[in-house]
């Protein structure tokens, strides 16, 4: 991965970087574009008062490695909704539930900060071989991906924990 340099920032992402007084270590490089780390998005979200994160598992099929999470968050009176997905075609780690939630959270934060479409987070990247690529630009659909029993068990524990932490509806 190349080191992020100032000339990689477009006008919008440079303004974001300057507003939050970030140095280049808060970013990764992918295809000559700066990609903000999840850690820094969470720090900025806290500074900006982004809160009320809630997540709902829309689909979870650990046999196929498919997880879709729908989430909401708010900043002041503004509420946003987004989705995070994890599939064998766009995720190579053993924690598809966590990745779906991370993608959803990062997308909610960038929407509420007004930089969605201008600045992308590391959760939208996937490593293929020695190269990083945007998850939505990958072409892994033809290769077979096998999930181990241990990975499936871990994912199921994550889903159960996630479901148990969801607020219960008031009667």
PDB file of C-alpha atoms in Angstrom:
ATOM      1  CA  UNK A   1       0.000   0.000   0.000  1.00  0.00           C
ATOM      2  CA  UNK A   2       1.355   3.383  -0.994  1.00  0.00           C
ATOM      3  CA  UNK A   3       1.719   6.202   1.476  1.00  0.00           C
ATOM      4  CA  UNK A   4      -1.095   8.766   1.279  1.00  0.00           C
ATOM      5  CA  UNK A   5       0.081  12.133  -0.037  1.00  0.00           C
ATOM      6  CA  UNK A   6      -1.707  15.484  -0.090  1.00  0.00           C
ATOM      7  CA  UNK A   7      -2.111  15.429  -3.882  1.00  0.00           C
ATOM      8  CA  UNK A   8      -4.425  12.395  -3.553  1.00  0.00           C
ATOM      9  CA  UNK A   9      -7.130  14.491  -1.868  1.00  0.00           C
ATOM     10  CA  UNK A  10      -9.845  16.122  -3.935  1.00  0.00           C
ATOM     11  CA  UNK A  11     -11.368  19.405  -2.788  1.00  0.00           C
ATOM     12  CA  UNK A  12     -14.047  17.803  -0.592  1.00  0.00           C
ATOM     13  CA  UNK A  13     -11.841  15.240   1.123  1.00  0.00           C
ATOM     14  CA  UNK A  14      -9.106  17.834   1.679  1.00  0.00           C
ATOM     15  CA  UNK A  15     -11.634  20.159   3.338  1.00  0.00           C
ATOM     16  CA  UNK A  16     -12.736  17.240   5.550  1.00  0.00           C
ATOM     17  CA  UNK A  17      -9.123  16.443   6.466  1.00  0.00           C
ATOM     18  CA  UNK A  18      -8.437  20.061   7.385  1.00  0.00           C
ATOM     19  CA  UNK A  19     -11.712  20.518   9.311  1.00  0.00           C
ATOM     20  CA  UNK A  20     -10.874  17.609  11.614  1.00  0.00           C
ATOM     21  CA  UNK A  21      -7.135  18.367  11.720  1.00  0.00           C
ATOM     22  CA  UNK A  22      -6.216  14.898  10.462  1.00  0.00           C
ATOM     23  CA  UNK A  23      -2.801  13.955   9.195  1.00  0.00           C
ATOM     24  CA  UNK A  24      -2.208  11.466   6.426  1.00  0.00           C
ATOM     25  CA  UNK A  25      -1.874   8.577   8.897  1.00  0.00           C
ATOM     26  CA  UNK A  26      -5.689   8.658   9.331  1.00  0.00           C
ATOM     27  CA  UNK A  27      -5.994   7.394   5.746  1.00  0.00           C
ATOM     28  CA  UNK A  28      -5.093   4.447   3.553  1.00  0.00           C
ATOM     29  CA  UNK A  29      -4.421   4.658  -0.171  1.00  0.00           C
ATOM     30  CA  UNK A  30      -6.460   2.748  -2.722  1.00  0.00           C
ATOM     31  CA  UNK A  31      -6.187   3.493  -6.439  1.00  0.00           C
ATOM     32  CA  UNK A  32      -4.508   6.796  -5.641  1.00  0.00           C
ATOM     33  CA  UNK A  33      -7.428   7.898  -3.421  1.00  0.00           C
ATOM     34  CA  UNK A  34      -7.370   8.527   0.331  1.00  0.00           C
ATOM     35  CA  UNK A  35      -9.528   6.109   2.339  1.00  0.00           C
ATOM     36  CA  UNK A  36     -10.303   7.060   5.939  1.00  0.00           C
ATOM     37  CA  UNK A  37      -9.839   4.465   8.647  1.00  0.00           C
ATOM     38  CA  UNK A  38     -12.815   3.164  10.630  1.00  0.00           C
ATOM     39  CA  UNK A  39     -11.146   4.257  13.865  1.00  0.00           C
ATOM     40  CA  UNK A  40     -11.026   7.891  12.774  1.00  0.00           C
ATOM     41  CA  UNK A  41     -14.620   7.848  11.551  1.00  0.00           C
ATOM     42  CA  UNK A  42     -15.715   6.659  14.990  1.00  0.00           C
ATOM     43  CA  UNK A  43     -13.639   9.367  16.722  1.00  0.00           C
ATOM     44  CA  UNK A  44     -15.106  12.078  14.487  1.00  0.00           C
ATOM     45  CA  UNK A  45     -18.645  10.705  14.947  1.00  0.00           C
ATOM     46  CA  UNK A  46     -18.257  11.022  18.705  1.00  0.00           C
ATOM     47  CA  UNK A  47     -16.897  14.591  18.380  1.00  0.00           C
ATOM     48  CA  UNK A  48     -19.836  15.522  16.149  1.00  0.00           C
ATOM     49  CA  UNK A  49     -22.462  14.018  18.432  1.00  0.00           C
ATOM     50  CA  UNK A  50     -23.527  11.290  16.027  1.00  0.00           C
ATOM     51  CA  UNK A  51     -25.452   8.820  18.145  1.00  0.00           C
ATOM     52  CA  UNK A  52     -28.454   6.552  18.364  1.00  0.00           C
ATOM     53  CA  UNK A  53     -26.903   3.811  16.286  1.00  0.00           C
ATOM     54  CA  UNK A  54     -29.280   0.905  15.880  1.00  0.00           C
ATOM     55  CA  UNK A  55     -28.838  -2.153  13.711  1.00  0.00           C
ATOM     56  CA  UNK A  56     -31.137  -4.868  12.459  1.00  0.00           C
ATOM     57  CA  UNK A  57     -29.980  -8.079  10.818  1.00  0.00           C
ATOM     58  CA  UNK A  58     -31.882  -8.258   7.541  1.00  0.00           C
ATOM     59  CA  UNK A  59     -30.266 -11.443   6.288  1.00  0.00           C
ATOM     60  CA  UNK A  60     -27.771 -13.822   7.791  1.00  0.00           C
ATOM     61  CA  UNK A  61     -26.865 -17.025   6.006  1.00  0.00           C
ATOM     62  CA  UNK A  62     -23.563 -18.228   7.369  1.00  0.00           C
ATOM     63  CA  UNK A  63     -23.567 -21.222   5.020  1.00  0.00           C
ATOM     64  CA  UNK A  64     -23.372 -18.806   2.073  1.00  0.00           C
ATOM     65  CA  UNK A  65     -21.384 -16.164   3.975  1.00  0.00           C
ATOM     66  CA  UNK A  66     -24.099 -13.559   3.385  1.00  0.00           C
ATOM     67  CA  UNK A  67     -24.946 -10.936   5.991  1.00  0.00           C
ATOM     68  CA  UNK A  68     -26.990  -7.768   5.478  1.00  0.00           C
ATOM     69  CA  UNK A  69     -27.442  -5.247   8.281  1.00  0.00           C
ATOM     70  CA  UNK A  70     -29.763  -2.226   8.200  1.00  0.00           C
ATOM     71  CA  UNK A  71     -28.874   0.648  10.476  1.00  0.00           C
ATOM     72  CA  UNK A  72     -29.930   4.087  11.635  1.00  0.00           C
ATOM     73  CA  UNK A  73     -28.107   6.917  13.362  1.00  0.00           C
ATOM     74  CA  UNK A  74     -28.720  10.571  14.077  1.00  0.00           C
ATOM     75  CA  UNK A  75     -26.933  13.882  14.322  1.00  0.00           C
ATOM     76  CA  UNK A  76     -29.022  16.541  15.980  1.00  0.00           C
ATOM     77  CA  UNK A  77     -32.493  16.146  14.419  1.00  0.00           C
ATOM     78  CA  UNK A  78     -31.266  14.506  11.225  1.00  0.00           C
ATOM     79  CA  UNK A  79     -31.657  10.724  10.948  1.00  0.00           C
ATOM     80  CA  UNK A  80     -30.043   8.574   8.279  1.00  0.00           C
ATOM     81  CA  UNK A  81     -30.528   4.969   7.283  1.00  0.00           C
ATOM     82  CA  UNK A  82     -28.089   2.730   5.461  1.00  0.00           C
ATOM     83  CA  UNK A  83     -27.117  -0.875   4.870  1.00  0.00           C
ATOM     84  CA  UNK A  84     -23.950  -2.853   5.333  1.00  0.00           C
ATOM     85  CA  UNK A  85     -23.401  -6.107   3.568  1.00  0.00           C
ATOM     86  CA  UNK A  86     -20.865  -8.846   3.679  1.00  0.00           C
ATOM     87  CA  UNK A  87     -20.637 -11.627   1.164  1.00  0.00           C
ATOM     88  CA  UNK A  88     -17.936 -14.019   0.066  1.00  0.00           C
ATOM     89  CA  UNK A  89     -17.513 -11.812  -3.025  1.00  0.00           C
ATOM     90  CA  UNK A  90     -16.703  -8.681  -0.998  1.00  0.00           C
ATOM     91  CA  UNK A  91     -15.285  -9.940   2.286  1.00  0.00           C
ATOM     92  CA  UNK A  92     -12.275 -12.091   3.046  1.00  0.00           C
ATOM     93  CA  UNK A  93     -12.267 -12.038   6.849  1.00  0.00           C
ATOM     94  CA  UNK A  94     -13.765 -14.622   9.192  1.00  0.00           C
ATOM     95  CA  UNK A  95     -16.277 -12.186  10.716  1.00  0.00           C
ATOM     96  CA  UNK A  96     -18.953 -11.381   8.132  1.00  0.00           C
ATOM     97  CA  UNK A  97     -21.436 -10.092  10.728  1.00  0.00           C
ATOM     98  CA  UNK A  98     -18.914  -7.661  12.174  1.00  0.00           C
ATOM     99  CA  UNK A  99     -17.936  -6.515   8.669  1.00  0.00           C
ATOM    100  CA  UNK A 100     -21.551  -5.883   7.679  1.00  0.00           C
ATOM    101  CA  UNK A 101     -22.085  -3.822  10.840  1.00  0.00           C
ATOM    102  CA  UNK A 102     -18.818  -1.915  10.321  1.00  0.00           C
ATOM    103  CA  UNK A 103     -19.736  -1.067   6.738  1.00  0.00           C
ATOM    104  CA  UNK A 104     -23.196   0.059   7.820  1.00  0.00           C
ATOM    105  CA  UNK A 105     -21.812   2.233  10.625  1.00  0.00           C
ATOM    106  CA  UNK A 106     -19.181   3.856   8.414  1.00  0.00           C
ATOM    107  CA  UNK A 107     -21.782   4.609   5.746  1.00  0.00           C
ATOM    108  CA  UNK A 108     -24.113   6.160   8.331  1.00  0.00           C
ATOM    109  CA  UNK A 109     -21.295   8.340   9.647  1.00  0.00           C
ATOM    110  CA  UNK A 110     -20.201   9.550   6.205  1.00  0.00           C
ATOM    111  CA  UNK A 111     -23.828  10.354   5.321  1.00  0.00           C
ATOM    112  CA  UNK A 112     -24.347  12.336   8.524  1.00  0.00           C
ATOM    113  CA  UNK A 113     -21.055  14.174   7.998  1.00  0.00           C
ATOM    114  CA  UNK A 114     -22.055  15.069   4.444  1.00  0.00           C
ATOM    115  CA  UNK A 115     -19.125  13.324   2.757  1.00  0.00           C
ATOM    116  CA  UNK A 116     -20.824  10.201   1.428  1.00  0.00           C
ATOM    117  CA  UNK A 117     -19.710   9.755  -2.167  1.00  0.00           C
ATOM    118  CA  UNK A 118     -16.658  11.954  -1.617  1.00  0.00           C
ATOM    119  CA  UNK A 119     -14.825  10.004   1.044  1.00  0.00           C
ATOM    120  CA  UNK A 120     -14.790   6.245   1.529  1.00  0.00           C
ATOM    121  CA  UNK A 121     -13.859   4.209   4.569  1.00  0.00           C
ATOM    122  CA  UNK A 122     -11.533   1.262   4.868  1.00  0.00           C
ATOM    123  CA  UNK A 123     -14.535  -0.986   5.466  1.00  0.00           C
ATOM    124  CA  UNK A 124     -15.381  -0.607   1.788  1.00  0.00           C
ATOM    125  CA  UNK A 125     -12.040  -2.143   0.784  1.00  0.00           C
ATOM    126  CA  UNK A 126     -11.179  -5.770   0.225  1.00  0.00           C
ATOM    127  CA  UNK A 127      -7.793  -7.377  -0.190  1.00  0.00           C
ATOM    128  CA  UNK A 128      -7.499  -9.667  -3.167  1.00  0.00           C
ATOM    129  CA  UNK A 129      -4.087 -11.279  -3.310  1.00  0.00           C
ATOM    130  CA  UNK A 130      -1.619  -8.472  -2.679  1.00  0.00           C
ATOM    131  CA  UNK A 131      -3.907  -5.729  -3.963  1.00  0.00           C
ATOM    132  CA  UNK A 132      -6.577  -3.650  -2.252  1.00  0.00           C
ATOM    133  CA  UNK A 133      -9.729  -2.798  -4.162  1.00  0.00           C
ATOM    134  CA  UNK A 134     -13.110  -1.257  -3.512  1.00  0.00           C
ATOM    135  CA  UNK A 135     -15.513  -3.993  -2.411  1.00  0.00           C
ATOM    136  CA  UNK A 136     -18.116  -2.910  -4.946  1.00  0.00           C
ATOM    137  CA  UNK A 137     -15.591  -3.193  -7.784  1.00  0.00           C
ATOM    138  CA  UNK A 138     -14.412  -6.725  -7.058  1.00  0.00           C
ATOM    139  CA  UNK A 139     -14.908  -9.574  -9.452  1.00  0.00           C
ATOM    140  CA  UNK A 140     -14.738 -12.609  -7.209  1.00  0.00           C
ATOM    141  CA  UNK A 141     -18.074 -14.156  -8.133  1.00  0.00           C
ATOM    142  CA  UNK A 142     -16.672 -17.107 -10.044  1.00  0.00           C
ATOM    143  CA  UNK A 143     -14.291 -18.489  -7.461  1.00  0.00           C
ATOM    144  CA  UNK A 144     -15.437 -20.907  -4.798  1.00  0.00           C
ATOM    145  CA  UNK A 145     -15.121 -19.665  -1.234  1.00  0.00           C
ATOM    146  CA  UNK A 146     -15.272 -22.166   1.586  1.00  0.00           C
ATOM    147  CA  UNK A 147     -16.076 -21.235   5.140  1.00  0.00           C
ATOM    148  CA  UNK A 148     -14.678 -23.410   7.906  1.00  0.00           C
ATOM    149  CA  UNK A 149     -16.898 -24.813  10.640  1.00  0.00           C
ATOM    150  CA  UNK A 150     -15.005 -22.651  13.135  1.00  0.00           C
ATOM    151  CA  UNK A 151     -15.759 -19.491  11.122  1.00  0.00           C
ATOM    152  CA  UNK A 152     -19.436 -20.441  10.899  1.00  0.00           C
ATOM    153  CA  UNK A 153     -19.596 -21.086  14.652  1.00  0.00           C
ATOM    154  CA  UNK A 154     -17.939 -17.729  15.379  1.00  0.00           C
ATOM    155  CA  UNK A 155     -20.344 -15.928  13.048  1.00  0.00           C
ATOM    156  CA  UNK A 156     -23.322 -17.584  14.714  1.00  0.00           C
ATOM    157  CA  UNK A 157     -22.057 -16.464  18.138  1.00  0.00           C
ATOM    158  CA  UNK A 158     -21.758 -12.922  16.768  1.00  0.00           C
ATOM    159  CA  UNK A 159     -25.307 -12.997  15.404  1.00  0.00           C
ATOM    160  CA  UNK A 160     -26.686 -14.325  18.691  1.00  0.00           C
ATOM    161  CA  UNK A 161     -24.820 -11.630  20.637  1.00  0.00           C
ATOM    162  CA  UNK A 162     -26.017  -8.972  18.200  1.00  0.00           C
ATOM    163  CA  UNK A 163     -29.629 -10.177  18.496  1.00  0.00           C
ATOM    164  CA  UNK A 164     -29.455 -10.264  22.309  1.00  0.00           C
ATOM    165  CA  UNK A 165     -28.107  -6.687  22.444  1.00  0.00           C
ATOM    166  CA  UNK A 166     -30.938  -5.272  20.315  1.00  0.00           C
ATOM    167  CA  UNK A 167     -33.379  -3.166  22.325  1.00  0.00           C
ATOM    168  CA  UNK A 168     -36.599  -5.014  22.992  1.00  0.00           C
ATOM    169  CA  UNK A 169     -39.787  -3.348  21.682  1.00  0.00           C
ATOM    170  CA  UNK A 170     -41.866  -1.621  24.341  1.00  0.00           C
ATOM    171  CA  UNK A 171     -45.308  -3.035  24.933  1.00  0.00           C
TER     172      UNK A 171
END
